[in-house]
CSV table of C-alpha atoms in Angstrom, one decimal:
chain,number,residue,atom,x,y,z
N,11,UNK,CA,14.1,-14.7,26.2
N,12,UNK,CA,12.9,-15.5,22.3
N,13,UNK,CA,12.3,-12.2,20.4
N,14,UNK,CA,8.7,-12.1,19.1
N,15,UNK,CA,8.7,-12.6,15.1
N,16,UNK,CA,7.0,-9.6,14.7
N,17,UNK,CA,9.2,-7.6,16.7
N,18,UNK,CA,12.3,-9.0,14.5
N,19,UNK,CA,10.5,-7.7,11.5
N,20,UNK,CA,9.7,-4.3,12.6
N,21,UNK,CA,13.6,-4.1,13.7
N,22,UNK,CA,14.6,-5.3,10.5
N,23,UNK,CA,12.1,-2.8,8.4
N,24,UNK,CA,13.7,0.2,10.5
N,25,UNK,CA,17.0,-1.0,9.8
N,26,UNK,CA,16.3,-1.3,6.0
N,27,UNK,CA,14.4,2.3,5.7
N,28,UNK,CA,17.3,3.7,7.6
N,29,UNK,CA,19.9,2.2,4.8
N,30,UNK,CA,18.3,3.7,2.0
N,31,UNK,CA,19.5,6.1,0.7
N,32,UNK,CA,17.5,9.5,0.2
N,33,UNK,CA,16.8,10.9,-3.2
N,34,UNK,CA,16.4,14.5,-4.2
N,35,UNK,CA,13.6,16.0,-5.9
N,36,UNK,CA,13.3,17.1,-9.3
N,37,UNK,CA,12.8,20.5,-10.2
N,38,UNK,CA,10.8,21.9,-13.3
N,39,UNK,CA,7.2,21.1,-15.2
N,40,UNK,CA,7.2,17.6,-16.4
N,41,UNK,CA,5.9,15.6,-19.1
N,42,UNK,CA,4.1,12.6,-18.9
N,43,UNK,CA,4.8,10.4,-22.2
N,44,UNK,CA,2.7,7.3,-23.2
N,45,UNK,CA,4.8,4.4,-24.2
N,46,UNK,CA,3.8,1.1,-25.0
N,47,UNK,CA,5.8,-1.6,-23.0
N,48,UNK,CA,5.1,-5.3,-24.1
N,49,UNK,CA,2.1,-4.7,-25.6
N,50,UNK,CA,0.6,-2.4,-22.8
N,51,UNK,CA,0.7,1.1,-22.6
N,52,UNK,CA,2.7,2.9,-19.7
N,53,UNK,CA,2.7,6.4,-18.6
N,54,UNK,CA,6.3,8.0,-17.8
N,55,UNK,CA,7.2,11.1,-16.0
N,56,UNK,CA,9.8,13.2,-18.0
N,57,UNK,CA,11.4,16.0,-16.5
N,58,UNK,CA,12.9,18.8,-18.4
N,59,UNK,CA,16.8,19.0,-19.1
N,60,UNK,CA,19.3,21.6,-19.4
N,61,UNK,CA,19.8,22.2,-23.5
N,62,UNK,CA,23.0,21.6,-25.1
N,63,UNK,CA,25.4,24.3,-24.8
N,64,UNK,CA,28.7,26.0,-26.0
N,65,UNK,CA,30.5,28.7,-24.2
N,66,UNK,CA,34.1,29.9,-23.9
N,67,UNK,CA,36.1,29.4,-20.7
N,68,UNK,CA,38.7,31.1,-19.1
N,69,UNK,CA,41.4,29.5,-20.6
N,70,UNK,CA,39.7,30.5,-24.0
N,71,UNK,CA,38.8,26.8,-24.8
N,72,UNK,CA,35.1,25.7,-25.9
N,73,UNK,CA,33.0,24.6,-23.1
N,74,UNK,CA,29.9,22.3,-24.2
N,75,UNK,CA,27.6,19.8,-22.6
N,76,UNK,CA,29.9,17.0,-23.4
N,77,UNK,CA,32.4,18.3,-21.1
N,78,UNK,CA,29.8,17.5,-18.1
N,79,UNK,CA,29.0,14.1,-19.3
N,80,UNK,CA,28.4,11.8,-16.6
N,81,UNK,CA,29.0,14.7,-13.8
N,82,UNK,CA,27.3,16.2,-11.3
N,83,UNK,CA,27.7,19.9,-11.4
N,84,UNK,CA,26.5,23.1,-9.7
N,85,UNK,CA,25.8,26.1,-12.1
N,86,UNK,CA,25.5,30.0,-11.3
N,87,UNK,CA,25.3,33.4,-12.8
N,88,UNK,CA,27.4,36.6,-12.3
N,89,UNK,CA,29.5,39.1,-13.3
N,90,UNK,CA,33.0,40.5,-12.4
N,91,UNK,CA,32.2,43.8,-11.5
N,92,UNK,CA,29.3,43.1,-9.4
N,93,UNK,CA,29.1,45.3,-6.3
N,94,UNK,CA,26.9,43.4,-4.5
N,95,UNK,CA,25.9,40.0,-4.3
N,96,UNK,CA,28.6,38.2,-6.1
N,97,UNK,CA,31.6,38.6,-3.7
N,98,UNK,CA,29.5,36.9,-1.5
N,99,UNK,CA,28.3,34.0,-3.7
N,100,UNK,CA,32.0,33.3,-5.0
N,101,UNK,CA,33.1,33.0,-1.4
N,102,UNK,CA,30.2,30.7,-0.6
N,103,UNK,CA,31.2,28.8,-3.7
N,104,UNK,CA,34.9,28.8,-3.0
N,105,UNK,CA,33.7,26.4,0.1
N,106,UNK,CA,31.8,24.1,-2.4
N,107,UNK,CA,35.0,24.1,-4.7
N,108,UNK,CA,37.4,23.2,-1.9
N,109,UNK,CA,35.2,20.5,-0.3
N,110,UNK,CA,35.0,18.7,-4.0
N,111,UNK,CA,37.7,20.1,-5.9
N,112,UNK,CA,39.4,16.4,-6.1
N,113,UNK,CA,36.3,14.9,-6.9
N,114,UNK,CA,36.3,13.9,-10.7
N,115,UNK,CA,32.7,13.2,-10.8
N,116,UNK,CA,32.0,17.0,-9.6
N,117,UNK,CA,32.0,20.4,-11.7
N,118,UNK,CA,31.1,24.3,-11.0
N,119,UNK,CA,29.8,26.0,-13.9
N,120,UNK,CA,29.9,30.1,-13.6
N,121,UNK,CA,28.2,32.0,-16.4
N,122,UNK,CA,29.0,35.8,-16.7
N,123,UNK,CA,26.0,37.9,-17.9
N,124,UNK,CA,28.2,40.8,-18.7
N,125,UNK,CA,30.3,38.9,-21.4
N,126,UNK,CA,31.5,42.1,-23.5
N,127,UNK,CA,33.3,42.9,-20.3
N,128,UNK,CA,34.1,39.4,-18.8
N,129,UNK,CA,36.5,38.2,-21.2
N,130,UNK,CA,38.6,35.0,-21.5
N,131,UNK,CA,41.5,37.1,-19.7
N,132,UNK,CA,39.5,38.7,-17.3
N,133,UNK,CA,37.5,35.8,-16.3
N,134,UNK,CA,41.3,34.0,-16.1
N,135,UNK,CA,42.4,36.6,-13.5
N,136,UNK,CA,39.2,36.2,-11.9
N,137,UNK,CA,39.9,32.8,-11.3
N,138,UNK,CA,43.6,32.9,-10.4
N,139,UNK,CA,42.5,35.7,-7.8
N,140,UNK,CA,40.0,33.2,-6.0
N,141,UNK,CA,42.9,30.4,-6.2
N,142,UNK,CA,41.5,28.3,-8.8
N,143,UNK,CA,43.5,25.1,-10.6
N,144,UNK,CA,42.6,22.7,-12.9
N,145,UNK,CA,39.3,21.8,-14.6
N,146,UNK,CA,36.8,21.3,-11.8
N,147,UNK,CA,35.5,25.2,-12.0
N,148,UNK,CA,34.4,26.6,-15.1
N,149,UNK,CA,33.8,30.3,-15.9
N,150,UNK,CA,32.5,30.9,-19.1
N,151,UNK,CA,31.5,33.6,-21.6
N,152,UNK,CA,30.0,34.0,-24.8
N,153,UNK,CA,26.8,35.3,-26.7
N,154,UNK,CA,24.6,37.3,-24.4
N,155,UNK,CA,21.5,36.3,-25.2
N,156,UNK,CA,22.3,32.7,-25.2
N,157,UNK,CA,23.3,32.9,-21.8
N,158,UNK,CA,20.6,35.0,-20.6
N,159,UNK,CA,18.1,32.5,-22.5
N,160,UNK,CA,19.6,29.1,-20.6
N,161,UNK,CA,19.7,31.0,-17.1
N,162,UNK,CA,16.0,32.0,-17.4
N,163,UNK,CA,14.5,29.3,-19.4
N,164,UNK,CA,16.3,26.3,-18.2
N,165,UNK,CA,18.3,27.0,-15.0
N,166,UNK,CA,15.2,29.2,-13.7
N,167,UNK,CA,16.9,31.9,-12.7
N,168,UNK,CA,17.1,35.5,-13.2
N,169,UNK,CA,19.9,37.2,-15.8
N,170,UNK,CA,19.3,40.0,-17.3
N,171,UNK,CA,20.4,43.7,-18.2
N,172,UNK,CA,18.6,45.9,-15.5
N,173,UNK,CA,19.9,49.8,-15.6
N,174,UNK,CA,17.8,50.4,-12.4
N,175,UNK,CA,20.3,47.9,-10.5
N,176,UNK,CA,23.6,48.5,-9.3
N,177,UNK,CA,26.1,47.7,-11.6
N,178,UNK,CA,23.5,47.5,-14.5
N,179,UNK,CA,22.4,43.8,-14.3
N,180,UNK,CA,20.1,41.6,-12.0
N,181,UNK,CA,20.7,38.4,-11.6
N,182,UNK,CA,19.8,35.5,-8.9
N,183,UNK,CA,22.0,34.3,-6.0
N,184,UNK,CA,20.9,30.9,-6.5
N,185,UNK,CA,23.0,28.1,-7.0
N,186,UNK,CA,21.6,25.0,-9.2
N,187,UNK,CA,22.2,21.6,-8.4
N,188,UNK,CA,22.5,19.6,-12.0
N,189,UNK,CA,22.8,15.6,-11.9
N,190,UNK,CA,24.4,13.3,-14.6
N,191,UNK,CA,21.1,13.4,-16.8
N,192,UNK,CA,21.0,16.9,-16.6
N,193,UNK,CA,18.0,17.5,-14.6
N,194,UNK,CA,18.0,20.2,-11.6
N,195,UNK,CA,17.8,18.7,-8.8
N,196,UNK,CA,18.6,21.4,-6.2
N,197,UNK,CA,18.3,25.4,-6.0
N,198,UNK,CA,19.8,27.0,-2.9
N,199,UNK,CA,20.6,30.6,-1.8
N,200,UNK,CA,24.5,30.8,-2.6
N,201,UNK,CA,24.3,34.0,-0.4
N,202,UNK,CA,23.8,32.4,2.8
N,203,UNK,CA,25.9,29.9,4.5
N,204,UNK,CA,22.9,27.8,5.4
N,205,UNK,CA,22.4,27.3,1.6
N,206,UNK,CA,25.7,26.7,1.0
N,207,UNK,CA,25.9,23.8,3.7
N,208,UNK,CA,22.6,22.5,2.3
N,209,UNK,CA,24.3,22.4,-1.3
N,210,UNK,CA,27.4,20.5,-0.2
N,211,UNK,CA,25.2,17.9,2.0
N,212,UNK,CA,22.7,17.2,-1.0
N,213,UNK,CA,25.3,17.1,-3.6
N,214,UNK,CA,26.8,14.3,-1.6
N,215,UNK,CA,23.6,12.8,-1.9
N,216,UNK,CA,23.5,13.0,-5.3
N,217,UNK,CA,26.5,11.5,-6.2
N,218,UNK,CA,25.3,8.3,-4.3
N,219,UNK,CA,22.4,8.2,-6.3
């Protein structure tokens, strides 16, 4: 029996749609820029990017945006003496690390919001206690105001001193997924298993874009 041509086309379209890779959304307020291409005016949507940065990692090395060139990475904010959500976040981020630690295209960037206490030596011991080796997961410290600024204005998370909070600081429990062009492509609750699982899934999707 011959299959009707319209049915064959429907099947081929369904297969094609199923093979298409899902793309993640972009986060942040976009800017529409007008350009002239081949004599015609066109509009291009530009999404915000993480700006250049310079911090010091657990090995006393300067870490900049250049170290993340052509990498997909996950960023978060914490402090070593945090008595509330940080231990849960680091347990969940450790799951992400173990999943991708052998992938050269993936990095993790954890910023301390207590740089006076969290020196490179403290961060090194913290990383060692977690069982972290290699350069996949970077723990960074630096100028307090620069850390707060990049967290709140660019990663879109809370990161600041607050004497009313346990430990003296307030910060988001978010894991922020950044693509190779430094656009934010996902925000996840780093204090939950569900958020962590979704991050791992989306990280895999982003690597295929």
